[in-house]
Amino acid sequence: MHSRLYGRYKEFRESKMTLKQMYNKSVLKKLDDAEAKGIGQVAKAMKAAGETVSKIMDYTGLSRRKIASL
């Protein structure tokens, strides 16, 4: 069915990804972005609350440089 629907479009014929793979890749990227944003917000809140950089690093996995830039 995929080839019937999309076979006439060159970019789909040449692509080795199925639509499901393309969708999954897109969803995973959005989840990764949301997770990174959430971790950054947690680190900001911890920093504002006066937590130590080493504790923020332990809880978030962020580097000292990244925490300093928040």
mmCIF file with all atom_site columns, N, CA and C in Angstrom:
data_model
loop_
_atom_site.group_PDB
_atom_site.id
_atom_site.type_symbol
_atom_site.label_atom_id
_atom_site.label_alt_id
_atom_site.label_comp_id
_atom_site.label_asym_id
_atom_site.label_entity_id
_atom_site.label_seq_id
_atom_site.pdbx_PDB_ins_code
_atom_site.Cartn_x
_atom_site.Cartn_y
_atom_site.Cartn_z
_atom_site.occupancy
_atom_site.B_iso_or_equiv
_atom_site.pdbx_formal_charge
_atom_site.auth_seq_id
_atom_site.auth_comp_id
_atom_site.auth_asym_id
_atom_site.auth_atom_id
_atom_site.pdbx_PDB_model_num
ATOM 1   N N  . MET A 1 1  ? 0.827  -1.185 0.000  1.00 0.00 ? 1  MET A N  1
ATOM 2   C CA . MET A 1 1  ? 0.000  0.000  0.000  1.00 0.00 ? 1  MET A CA 1
ATOM 3   C C  . MET A 1 1  ? 0.879  1.260  0.000  1.00 0.00 ? 1  MET A C  1
ATOM 4   N N  . HIS A 1 2  ? 1.950  1.216  0.764  1.00 0.00 ? 2  HIS A N  1
ATOM 5   C CA . HIS A 1 2  ? 2.857  2.366  0.827  1.00 0.00 ? 2  HIS A CA 1
ATOM 6   C C  . HIS A 1 2  ? 3.341  2.739  -0.567 1.00 0.00 ? 2  HIS A C  1
ATOM 7   N N  . SER A 1 3  ? 3.761  1.740  -1.340 1.00 0.00 ? 3  SER A N  1
ATOM 8   C CA . SER A 1 3  ? 4.274  2.054  -2.684 1.00 0.00 ? 3  SER A CA 1
ATOM 9   C C  . SER A 1 3  ? 3.166  2.522  -3.614 1.00 0.00 ? 3  SER A C  1
ATOM 10  N N  . ARG A 1 4  ? 1.942  2.069  -3.406 1.00 0.00 ? 4  ARG A N  1
ATOM 11  C CA . ARG A 1 4  ? 0.829  2.549  -4.230 1.00 0.00 ? 4  ARG A CA 1
ATOM 12  C C  . ARG A 1 4  ? 0.546  4.017  -3.957 1.00 0.00 ? 4  ARG A C  1
ATOM 13  N N  . LEU A 1 5  ? 0.616  4.393  -2.672 1.00 0.00 ? 5  LEU A N  1
ATOM 14  C CA . LEU A 1 5  ? 0.328  5.775  -2.307 1.00 0.00 ? 5  LEU A CA 1
ATOM 15  C C  . LEU A 1 5  ? 1.469  6.725  -2.643 1.00 0.00 ? 5  LEU A C  1
ATOM 16  N N  . TYR A 1 6  ? 2.683  6.292  -2.365 1.00 0.00 ? 6  TYR A N  1
ATOM 17  C CA . TYR A 1 6  ? 3.810  7.210  -2.448 1.00 0.00 ? 6  TYR A CA 1
ATOM 18  C C  . TYR A 1 6  ? 4.818  6.857  -3.544 1.00 0.00 ? 6  TYR A C  1
ATOM 19  N N  . GLY A 1 7  ? 4.626  5.760  -4.213 1.00 0.00 ? 7  GLY A N  1
ATOM 20  C CA . GLY A 1 7  ? 5.578  5.293  -5.207 1.00 0.00 ? 7  GLY A CA 1
ATOM 21  C C  . GLY A 1 7  ? 5.827  6.266  -6.349 1.00 0.00 ? 7  GLY A C  1
ATOM 22  N N  . ARG A 1 8  ? 4.869  7.086  -6.669 1.00 0.00 ? 8  ARG A N  1
ATOM 23  C CA . ARG A 1 8  ? 5.055  8.020  -7.779 1.00 0.00 ? 8  ARG A CA 1
ATOM 24  C C  . ARG A 1 8  ? 5.873  9.253  -7.376 1.00 0.00 ? 8  ARG A C  1
ATOM 25  N N  . TYR A 1 9  ? 6.106  9.434  -6.067 1.00 0.00 ? 9  TYR A N  1
ATOM 26  C CA . TYR A 1 9  ? 6.898  10.568 -5.604 1.00 0.00 ? 9  TYR A CA 1
ATOM 27  C C  . TYR A 1 9  ? 8.352  10.144 -5.438 1.00 0.00 ? 9  TYR A C  1
ATOM 28  N N  . LYS A 1 10 ? 9.205  10.795 -6.177 1.00 0.00 ? 10 LYS A N  1
ATOM 29  C CA . LYS A 1 10 ? 10.613 10.424 -6.233 1.00 0.00 ? 10 LYS A CA 1
ATOM 30  C C  . LYS A 1 10 ? 11.255 10.369 -4.855 1.00 0.00 ? 10 LYS A C  1
ATOM 31  N N  . GLU A 1 11 ? 10.990 11.388 -4.016 1.00 0.00 ? 11 GLU A N  1
ATOM 32  C CA . GLU A 1 11 ? 11.641 11.425 -2.700 1.00 0.00 ? 11 GLU A CA 1
ATOM 33  C C  . GLU A 1 11 ? 11.254 10.238 -1.826 1.00 0.00 ? 11 GLU A C  1
ATOM 34  N N  . PHE A 1 12 ? 10.050 9.710  -1.986 1.00 0.00 ? 12 PHE A N  1
ATOM 35  C CA . PHE A 1 12 ? 9.645  8.538  -1.218 1.00 0.00 ? 12 PHE A CA 1
ATOM 36  C C  . PHE A 1 12 ? 10.229 7.266  -1.806 1.00 0.00 ? 12 PHE A C  1
ATOM 37  N N  . ARG A 1 13 ? 10.351 7.197  -3.109 1.00 0.00 ? 13 ARG A N  1
ATOM 38  C CA . ARG A 1 13 ? 10.960 6.022  -3.728 1.00 0.00 ? 13 ARG A CA 1
ATOM 39  C C  . ARG A 1 13 ? 12.417 5.907  -3.333 1.00 0.00 ? 13 ARG A C  1
ATOM 40  N N  . GLU A 1 14 ? 13.105 7.039  -3.270 1.00 0.00 ? 14 GLU A N  1
ATOM 41  C CA . GLU A 1 14 ? 14.531 7.022  -2.978 1.00 0.00 ? 14 GLU A CA 1
ATOM 42  C C  . GLU A 1 14 ? 14.825 6.856  -1.496 1.00 0.00 ? 14 GLU A C  1
ATOM 43  N N  . SER A 1 15 ? 13.869 7.175  -0.664 1.00 0.00 ? 15 SER A N  1
ATOM 44  C CA . SER A 1 15 ? 14.069 7.075  0.773  1.00 0.00 ? 15 SER A CA 1
ATOM 45  C C  . SER A 1 15 ? 14.031 5.625  1.213  1.00 0.00 ? 15 SER A C  1
ATOM 46  N N  . LYS A 1 16 ? 14.900 5.283  2.139  1.00 0.00 ? 16 LYS A N  1
ATOM 47  C CA . LYS A 1 16 ? 14.905 3.928  2.678  1.00 0.00 ? 16 LYS A CA 1
ATOM 48  C C  . LYS A 1 16 ? 14.054 3.845  3.941  1.00 0.00 ? 16 LYS A C  1
ATOM 49  N N  . MET A 1 17 ? 13.547 4.986  4.404  1.00 0.00 ? 17 MET A N  1
ATOM 50  C CA . MET A 1 17 ? 12.712 5.006  5.601  1.00 0.00 ? 17 MET A CA 1
ATOM 51  C C  . MET A 1 17 ? 11.256 4.764  5.233  1.00 0.00 ? 17 MET A C  1
ATOM 52  N N  . THR A 1 18 ? 10.584 4.016  6.071  1.00 0.00 ? 18 THR A N  1
ATOM 53  C CA . THR A 1 18 ? 9.147  3.886  5.899  1.00 0.00 ? 18 THR A CA 1
ATOM 54  C C  . THR A 1 18 ? 8.497  5.081  6.588  1.00 0.00 ? 18 THR A C  1
ATOM 55  N N  . LEU A 1 19 ? 7.242  5.288  6.340  1.00 0.00 ? 19 LEU A N  1
ATOM 56  C CA . LEU A 1 19 ? 6.529  6.382  6.996  1.00 0.00 ? 19 LEU A CA 1
ATOM 57  C C  . LEU A 1 19 ? 6.535  6.193  8.509  1.00 0.00 ? 19 LEU A C  1
ATOM 58  N N  . LYS A 1 20 ? 6.414  4.945  8.951  1.00 0.00 ? 20 LYS A N  1
ATOM 59  C CA . LYS A 1 20 ? 6.426  4.673  10.384 1.00 0.00 ? 20 LYS A CA 1
ATOM 60  C C  . LYS A 1 20 ? 7.785  5.053  10.979 1.00 0.00 ? 20 LYS A C  1
ATOM 61  N N  . GLN A 1 21 ? 8.874  4.738  10.296 1.00 0.00 ? 21 GLN A N  1
ATOM 62  C CA . GLN A 1 21 ? 10.208 5.096  10.775 1.00 0.00 ? 21 GLN A CA 1
ATOM 63  C C  . GLN A 1 21 ? 10.372 6.607  10.822 1.00 0.00 ? 21 GLN A C  1
ATOM 64  N N  . MET A 1 22 ? 9.870  7.303  9.799  1.00 0.00 ? 22 MET A N  1
ATOM 65  C CA . MET A 1 22 ? 9.966  8.757  9.765  1.00 0.00 ? 22 MET A CA 1
ATOM 66  C C  . MET A 1 22 ? 9.172  9.357  10.924 1.00 0.00 ? 22 MET A C  1
ATOM 67  N N  . TYR A 1 23 ? 8.006  8.815  11.183 1.00 0.00 ? 23 TYR A N  1
ATOM 68  C CA . TYR A 1 23 ? 7.170  9.296  12.284 1.00 0.00 ? 23 TYR A CA 1
ATOM 69  C C  . TYR A 1 23 ? 7.862  9.054  13.620 1.00 0.00 ? 23 TYR A C  1
ATOM 70  N N  . ASN A 1 24 ? 8.366  7.842  13.805 1.00 0.00 ? 24 ASN A N  1
ATOM 71  C CA . ASN A 1 24 ? 9.037  7.505  15.059 1.00 0.00 ? 24 ASN A CA 1
ATOM 72  C C  . ASN A 1 24 ? 10.247 8.394  15.299 1.00 0.00 ? 24 ASN A C  1
ATOM 73  N N  . LYS A 1 25 ? 11.007 8.673  14.262 1.00 0.00 ? 25 LYS A N  1
ATOM 74  C CA . LYS A 1 25 ? 12.180 9.534  14.391 1.00 0.00 ? 25 LYS A CA 1
ATOM 75  C C  . LYS A 1 25 ? 11.749 10.941 14.819 1.00 0.00 ? 25 LYS A C  1
ATOM 76  N N  . SER A 1 26 ? 10.683 11.431 14.239 1.00 0.00 ? 26 SER A N  1
ATOM 77  C CA . SER A 1 26 ? 10.159 12.752 14.567 1.00 0.00 ? 26 SER A CA 1
ATOM 78  C C  . SER A 1 26 ? 9.676  12.804 16.013 1.00 0.00 ? 26 SER A C  1
ATOM 79  N N  . VAL A 1 27 ? 8.954  11.793 16.446 1.00 0.00 ? 27 VAL A N  1
ATOM 80  C CA . VAL A 1 27 ? 8.427  11.741 17.810 1.00 0.00 ? 27 VAL A CA 1
ATOM 81  C C  . VAL A 1 27 ? 9.575  11.658 18.806 1.00 0.00 ? 27 VAL A C  1
ATOM 82  N N  . LEU A 1 28 ? 10.566 10.827 18.524 1.00 0.00 ? 28 LEU A N  1
ATOM 83  C CA . LEU A 1 28 ? 11.700 10.694 19.430 1.00 0.00 ? 28 LEU A CA 1
ATOM 84  C C  . LEU A 1 28 ? 12.468 12.004 19.550 1.00 0.00 ? 28 LEU A C  1
ATOM 85  N N  . LYS A 1 29 ? 12.602 12.721 18.459 1.00 0.00 ? 29 LYS A N  1
ATOM 86  C CA . LYS A 1 29 ? 13.292 14.012 18.490 1.00 0.00 ? 29 LYS A CA 1
ATOM 87  C C  . LYS A 1 29 ? 12.531 14.983 19.392 1.00 0.00 ? 29 LYS A C  1
ATOM 88  N N  . LYS A 1 30 ? 11.206 15.015 19.248 1.00 0.00 ? 30 LYS A N  1
ATOM 89  C CA . LYS A 1 30 ? 10.392 15.903 20.077 1.00 0.00 ? 30 LYS A CA 1
ATOM 90  C C  . LYS A 1 30 ? 10.488 15.521 21.549 1.00 0.00 ? 30 LYS A C  1
ATOM 91  N N  . LEU A 1 31 ? 10.511 14.220 21.849 1.00 0.00 ? 31 LEU A N  1
ATOM 92  C CA . LEU A 1 31 ? 10.649 13.781 23.228 1.00 0.00 ? 31 LEU A CA 1
ATOM 93  C C  . LEU A 1 31 ? 12.011 14.162 23.795 1.00 0.00 ? 31 LEU A C  1
ATOM 94  N N  . ASP A 1 32 ? 13.055 13.989 22.996 1.00 0.00 ? 32 ASP A N  1
ATOM 95  C CA . ASP A 1 32 ? 14.396 14.376 23.435 1.00 0.00 ? 32 ASP A CA 1
ATOM 96  C C  . ASP A 1 32 ? 14.469 15.870 23.723 1.00 0.00 ? 32 ASP A C  1
ATOM 97  N N  . ASP A 1 33 ? 13.869 16.672 22.850 1.00 0.00 ? 33 ASP A N  1
ATOM 98  C CA . ASP A 1 33 ? 13.857 18.123 23.042 1.00 0.00 ? 33 ASP A CA 1
ATOM 99  C C  . ASP A 1 33 ? 13.094 18.503 24.317 1.00 0.00 ? 33 ASP A C  1
ATOM 100 N N  . ALA A 1 34 ? 11.957 17.855 24.540 1.00 0.00 ? 34 ALA A N  1
ATOM 101 C CA . ALA A 1 34 ? 11.153 18.142 25.727 1.00 0.00 ? 34 ALA A CA 1
ATOM 102 C C  . ALA A 1 34 ? 11.896 17.726 26.991 1.00 0.00 ? 34 ALA A C  1
ATOM 103 N N  . GLU A 1 35 ? 12.582 16.589 26.925 1.00 0.00 ? 35 GLU A N  1
ATOM 104 C CA . GLU A 1 35 ? 13.339 16.128 28.084 1.00 0.00 ? 35 GLU A CA 1
ATOM 105 C C  . GLU A 1 35 ? 14.472 17.100 28.407 1.00 0.00 ? 35 GLU A C  1
ATOM 106 N N  . ALA A 1 36 ? 15.183 17.545 27.387 1.00 0.00 ? 36 ALA A N  1
ATOM 107 C CA . ALA A 1 36 ? 16.281 18.489 27.596 1.00 0.00 ? 36 ALA A CA 1
ATOM 108 C C  . ALA A 1 36 ? 15.756 19.798 28.191 1.00 0.00 ? 36 ALA A C  1
ATOM 109 N N  . LYS A 1 37 ? 14.622 20.260 27.693 1.00 0.00 ? 37 LYS A N  1
ATOM 110 C CA . LYS A 1 37 ? 14.032 21.490 28.215 1.00 0.00 ? 37 LYS A CA 1
ATOM 111 C C  . LYS A 1 37 ? 13.631 21.314 29.674 1.00 0.00 ? 37 LYS A C  1
ATOM 112 N N  . GLY A 1 38 ? 13.038 20.175 29.998 1.00 0.00 ? 38 GLY A N  1
ATOM 113 C CA . GLY A 1 38 ? 12.625 19.892 31.373 1.00 0.00 ? 38 GLY A CA 1
ATOM 114 C C  . GLY A 1 38 ? 13.808 19.810 32.316 1.00 0.00 ? 38 GLY A C  1
ATOM 115 N N  . ILE A 1 39 ? 14.870 19.169 31.888 1.00 0.00 ? 39 ILE A N  1
ATOM 116 C CA . ILE A 1 39 ? 16.070 19.065 32.715 1.00 0.00 ? 39 ILE A CA 1
ATOM 117 C C  . ILE A 1 39 ? 16.656 20.443 32.955 1.00 0.00 ? 39 ILE A C  1
ATOM 118 N N  . GLY A 1 40 ? 16.670 21.279 31.935 1.00 0.00 ? 40 GLY A N  1
ATOM 119 C CA . GLY A 1 40 ? 17.170 22.645 32.080 1.00 0.00 ? 40 GLY A CA 1
ATOM 120 C C  . GLY A 1 40 ? 16.352 23.444 33.081 1.00 0.00 ? 40 GLY A C  1
ATOM 121 N N  . GLN A 1 41 ? 15.030 23.253 33.051 1.00 0.00 ? 41 GLN A N  1
ATOM 122 C CA . GLN A 1 41 ? 14.160 23.974 33.980 1.00 0.00 ? 41 GLN A CA 1
ATOM 123 C C  . GLN A 1 41 ? 14.382 23.503 35.416 1.00 0.00 ? 41 GLN A C  1
ATOM 124 N N  . VAL A 1 42 ? 14.594 22.206 35.591 1.00 0.00 ? 42 VAL A N  1
ATOM 125 C CA . VAL A 1 42 ? 14.878 21.676 36.926 1.00 0.00 ? 42 VAL A CA 1
ATOM 126 C C  . VAL A 1 42 ? 16.193 22.255 37.438 1.00 0.00 ? 42 VAL A C  1
ATOM 127 N N  . ALA A 1 43 ? 17.206 22.286 36.568 1.00 0.00 ? 43 ALA A N  1
ATOM 128 C CA . ALA A 1 43 ? 18.509 22.826 36.967 1.00 0.00 ? 43 ALA A CA 1
ATOM 129 C C  . ALA A 1 43 ? 18.401 24.307 37.335 1.00 0.00 ? 43 ALA A C  1
ATOM 130 N N  . LYS A 1 44 ? 17.634 25.056 36.560 1.00 0.00 ? 44 LYS A N  1
ATOM 131 C CA . LYS A 1 44 ? 17.435 26.477 36.872 1.00 0.00 ? 44 LYS A CA 1
ATOM 132 C C  . LYS A 1 44 ? 16.775 26.655 38.236 1.00 0.00 ? 44 LYS A C  1
ATOM 133 N N  . ALA A 1 45 ? 15.769 25.849 38.501 1.00 0.00 ? 45 ALA A N  1
ATOM 134 C CA . ALA A 1 45 ? 15.058 25.946 39.780 1.00 0.00 ? 45 ALA A CA 1
ATOM 135 C C  . ALA A 1 45 ? 15.979 25.571 40.938 1.00 0.00 ? 45 ALA A C  1
ATOM 136 N N  . MET A 1 46 ? 16.788 24.546 40.749 1.00 0.00 ? 46 MET A N  1
ATOM 137 C CA . MET A 1 46 ? 17.722 24.139 41.800 1.00 0.00 ? 46 MET A CA 1
ATOM 138 C C  . MET A 1 46 ? 18.759 25.227 42.048 1.00 0.00 ? 46 MET A C  1
ATOM 139 N N  . LYS A 1 47 ? 19.239 25.820 40.961 1.00 0.00 ? 47 LYS A N  1
ATOM 140 C CA . LYS A 1 47 ? 20.227 26.894 41.080 1.00 0.00 ? 47 LYS A CA 1
ATOM 141 C C  . LYS A 1 47 ? 19.624 28.088 41.820 1.00 0.00 ? 47 LYS A C  1
ATOM 142 N N  . ALA A 1 48 ? 18.400 28.434 41.477 1.00 0.00 ? 48 ALA A N  1
ATOM 143 C CA . ALA A 1 48 ? 17.711 29.554 42.126 1.00 0.00 ? 48 ALA A CA 1
ATOM 144 C C  . ALA A 1 48 ? 17.461 29.268 43.606 1.00 0.00 ? 48 ALA A C  1
ATOM 145 N N  . ALA A 1 49 ? 17.299 27.988 43.944 1.00 0.00 ? 49 ALA A N  1
ATOM 146 C CA . ALA A 1 49 ? 17.051 27.611 45.335 1.00 0.00 ? 49 ALA A CA 1
ATOM 147 C C  . ALA A 1 49 ? 18.345 27.511 46.142 1.00 0.00 ? 49 ALA A C  1
ATOM 148 N N  . GLY A 1 50 ? 19.476 27.750 45.467 1.00 0.00 ? 50 GLY A N  1
ATOM 149 C CA . GLY A 1 50 ? 20.752 27.759 46.170 1.00 0.00 ? 50 GLY A CA 1
ATOM 150 C C  . GLY A 1 50 ? 21.443 26.419 46.295 1.00 0.00 ? 50 GLY A C  1
ATOM 151 N N  . GLU A 1 51 ? 21.004 25.439 45.508 1.00 0.00 ? 51 GLU A N  1
ATOM 152 C CA . GLU A 1 51 ? 21.658 24.125 45.544 1.00 0.00 ? 51 GLU A CA 1
ATOM 153 C C  . GLU A 1 51 ? 23.076 24.233 44.983 1.00 0.00 ? 51 GLU A C  1
ATOM 154 N N  . THR A 1 52 ? 23.942 23.339 45.421 1.00 0.00 ? 52 THR A N  1
ATOM 155 C CA . THR A 1 52 ? 25.327 23.345 44.938 1.00 0.00 ? 52 THR A CA 1
ATOM 156 C C  . THR A 1 52 ? 25.382 22.841 43.501 1.00 0.00 ? 52 THR A C  1
ATOM 157 N N  . VAL A 1 53 ? 26.393 23.291 42.796 1.00 0.00 ? 53 VAL A N  1
ATOM 158 C CA . VAL A 1 53 ? 26.568 22.868 41.401 1.00 0.00 ? 53 VAL A CA 1
ATOM 159 C C  . VAL A 1 53 ? 26.751 21.358 41.328 1.00 0.00 ? 53 VAL A C  1
ATOM 160 N N  . SER A 1 54 ? 27.506 20.793 42.261 1.00 0.00 ? 54 SER A N  1
ATOM 161 C CA . SER A 1 54 ? 27.722 19.343 42.223 1.00 0.00 ? 54 SER A CA 1
ATOM 162 C C  . SER A 1 54 ? 26.417 18.573 42.433 1.00 0.00 ? 54 SER A C  1
ATOM 163 N N  . LYS A 1 55 ? 25.538 19.078 43.281 1.00 0.00 ? 55 LYS A N  1
ATOM 164 C CA . LYS A 1 55 ? 24.241 18.425 43.488 1.00 0.00 ? 55 LYS A CA 1
ATOM 165 C C  . LYS A 1 55 ? 23.384 18.542 42.226 1.00 0.00 ? 55 LYS A C  1
ATOM 166 N N  . ILE A 1 56 ? 23.402 19.712 41.588 1.00 0.00 ? 56 ILE A N  1
ATOM 167 C CA . ILE A 1 56 ? 22.651 19.897 40.334 1.00 0.00 ? 56 ILE A CA 1
ATOM 168 C C  . ILE A 1 56 ? 23.191 18.954 39.268 1.00 0.00 ? 56 ILE A C  1
ATOM 169 N N  . MET A 1 57 ? 24.503 18.817 39.207 1.00 0.00 ? 57 MET A N  1
ATOM 170 C CA . MET A 1 57 ? 25.117 17.898 38.248 1.00 0.00 ? 57 MET A CA 1
ATOM 171 C C  . MET A 1 57 ? 24.667 16.461 38.509 1.00 0.00 ? 57 MET A C  1
ATOM 172 N N  . ASP A 1 58 ? 24.636 16.059 39.775 1.00 0.00 ? 58 ASP A N  1
ATOM 173 C CA . ASP A 1 58 ? 24.206 14.700 40.138 1.00 0.00 ? 58 ASP A CA 1
ATOM 174 C C  . ASP A 1 58 ? 22.755 14.436 39.736 1.00 0.00 ? 58 ASP A C  1
ATOM 175 N N  . TYR A 1 59 ? 21.885 15.410 40.000 1.00 0.00 ? 59 TYR A N  1
ATOM 176 C CA . TYR A 1 59 ? 20.454 15.224 39.744 1.00 0.00 ? 59 TYR A CA 1
ATOM 177 C C  . TYR A 1 59 ? 20.080 15.333 38.269 1.00 0.00 ? 59 TYR A C  1
ATOM 178 N N  . THR A 1 60 ? 20.774 16.188 37.523 1.00 0.00 ? 60 THR A N  1
ATOM 179 C CA . THR A 1 60 ? 20.372 16.439 36.132 1.00 0.00 ? 60 THR A CA 1
ATOM 180 C C  . THR A 1 60 ? 21.278 15.808 35.093 1.00 0.00 ? 60 THR A C  1
ATOM 181 N N  . GLY A 1 61 ? 22.510 15.536 35.459 1.00 0.00 ? 61 GLY A N  1
ATOM 182 C CA . GLY A 1 61 ? 23.462 15.003 34.482 1.00 0.00 ? 61 GLY A CA 1
ATOM 183 C C  . GLY A 1 61 ? 24.071 16.076 33.604 1.00 0.00 ? 61 GLY A C  1
ATOM 184 N N  . LEU A 1 62 ? 23.776 17.341 33.901 1.00 0.00 ? 62 LEU A N  1
ATOM 185 C CA . LEU A 1 62 ? 24.332 18.443 33.113 1.00 0.00 ? 62 LEU A CA 1
ATOM 186 C C  . LEU A 1 62 ? 25.780 18.727 33.532 1.00 0.00 ? 62 LEU A C  1
ATOM 187 N N  . SER A 1 63 ? 26.530 19.316 32.632 1.00 0.00 ? 63 SER A N  1
ATOM 188 C CA . SER A 1 63 ? 27.908 19.671 32.924 1.00 0.00 ? 63 SER A CA 1
ATOM 189 C C  . SER A 1 63 ? 27.964 20.959 33.735 1.00 0.00 ? 63 SER A C  1
ATOM 190 N N  . ARG A 1 64 ? 29.097 21.163 34.369 1.00 0.00 ? 64 ARG A N  1
ATOM 191 C CA . ARG A 1 64 ? 29.320 22.377 35.153 1.00 0.00 ? 64 ARG A CA 1
ATOM 192 C C  . ARG A 1 64 ? 29.176 23.615 34.261 1.00 0.00 ? 64 ARG A C  1
ATOM 193 N N  . ARG A 1 65 ? 29.682 23.514 33.035 1.00 0.00 ? 65 ARG A N  1
ATOM 194 C CA . ARG A 1 65 ? 29.616 24.631 32.078 1.00 0.00 ? 65 ARG A CA 1
ATOM 195 C C  . ARG A 1 65 ? 28.168 24.945 31.713 1.00 0.00 ? 65 ARG A C  1
ATOM 196 N N  . LYS A 1 66 ? 27.372 23.913 31.466 1.00 0.00 ? 66 LYS A N  1
ATOM 197 C CA . LYS A 1 66 ? 25.970 24.123 31.107 1.00 0.00 ? 66 LYS A CA 1
ATOM 198 C C  . LYS A 1 66 ? 25.201 24.762 32.267 1.00 0.00 ? 66 LYS A C  1
ATOM 199 N N  . ILE A 1 67 ? 25.466 24.300 33.469 1.00 0.00 ? 67 ILE A N  1
ATOM 200 C CA . ILE A 1 67 ? 24.793 24.854 34.644 1.00 0.00 ? 67 ILE A CA 1
ATOM 201 C C  . ILE A 1 67 ? 25.169 26.313 34.830 1.00 0.00 ? 67 ILE A C  1
ATOM 202 N N  . ALA A 1 68 ? 26.423 26.617 34.621 1.00 0.00 ? 68 ALA A N  1
ATOM 203 C CA . ALA A 1 68 ? 26.882 28.010 34.761 1.00 0.00 ? 68 ALA A CA 1
ATOM 204 C C  . ALA A 1 68 ? 26.213 28.931 33.746 1.00 0.00 ? 68 ALA A C  1
ATOM 205 N N  . SER A 1 69 ? 25.843 28.384 32.595 1.00 0.00 ? 69 SER A N  1
ATOM 206 C CA . SER A 1 69 ? 25.235 29.214 31.552 1.00 0.00 ? 69 SER A CA 1
ATOM 207 C C  . SER A 1 69 ? 23.743 29.439 31.768 1.00 0.00 ? 69 SER A C  1
ATOM 208 N N  . LEU A 1 70 ? 23.164 28.760 32.741 1.00 0.00 ? 70 LEU A N  1
ATOM 209 C CA . LEU A 1 70 ? 21.721 28.913 32.988 1.00 0.00 ? 70 LEU A CA 1
ATOM 210 C C  . LEU A 1 70 ? 21.401 30.209 33.695 1.00 0.00 ? 70 LEU A C  1
#
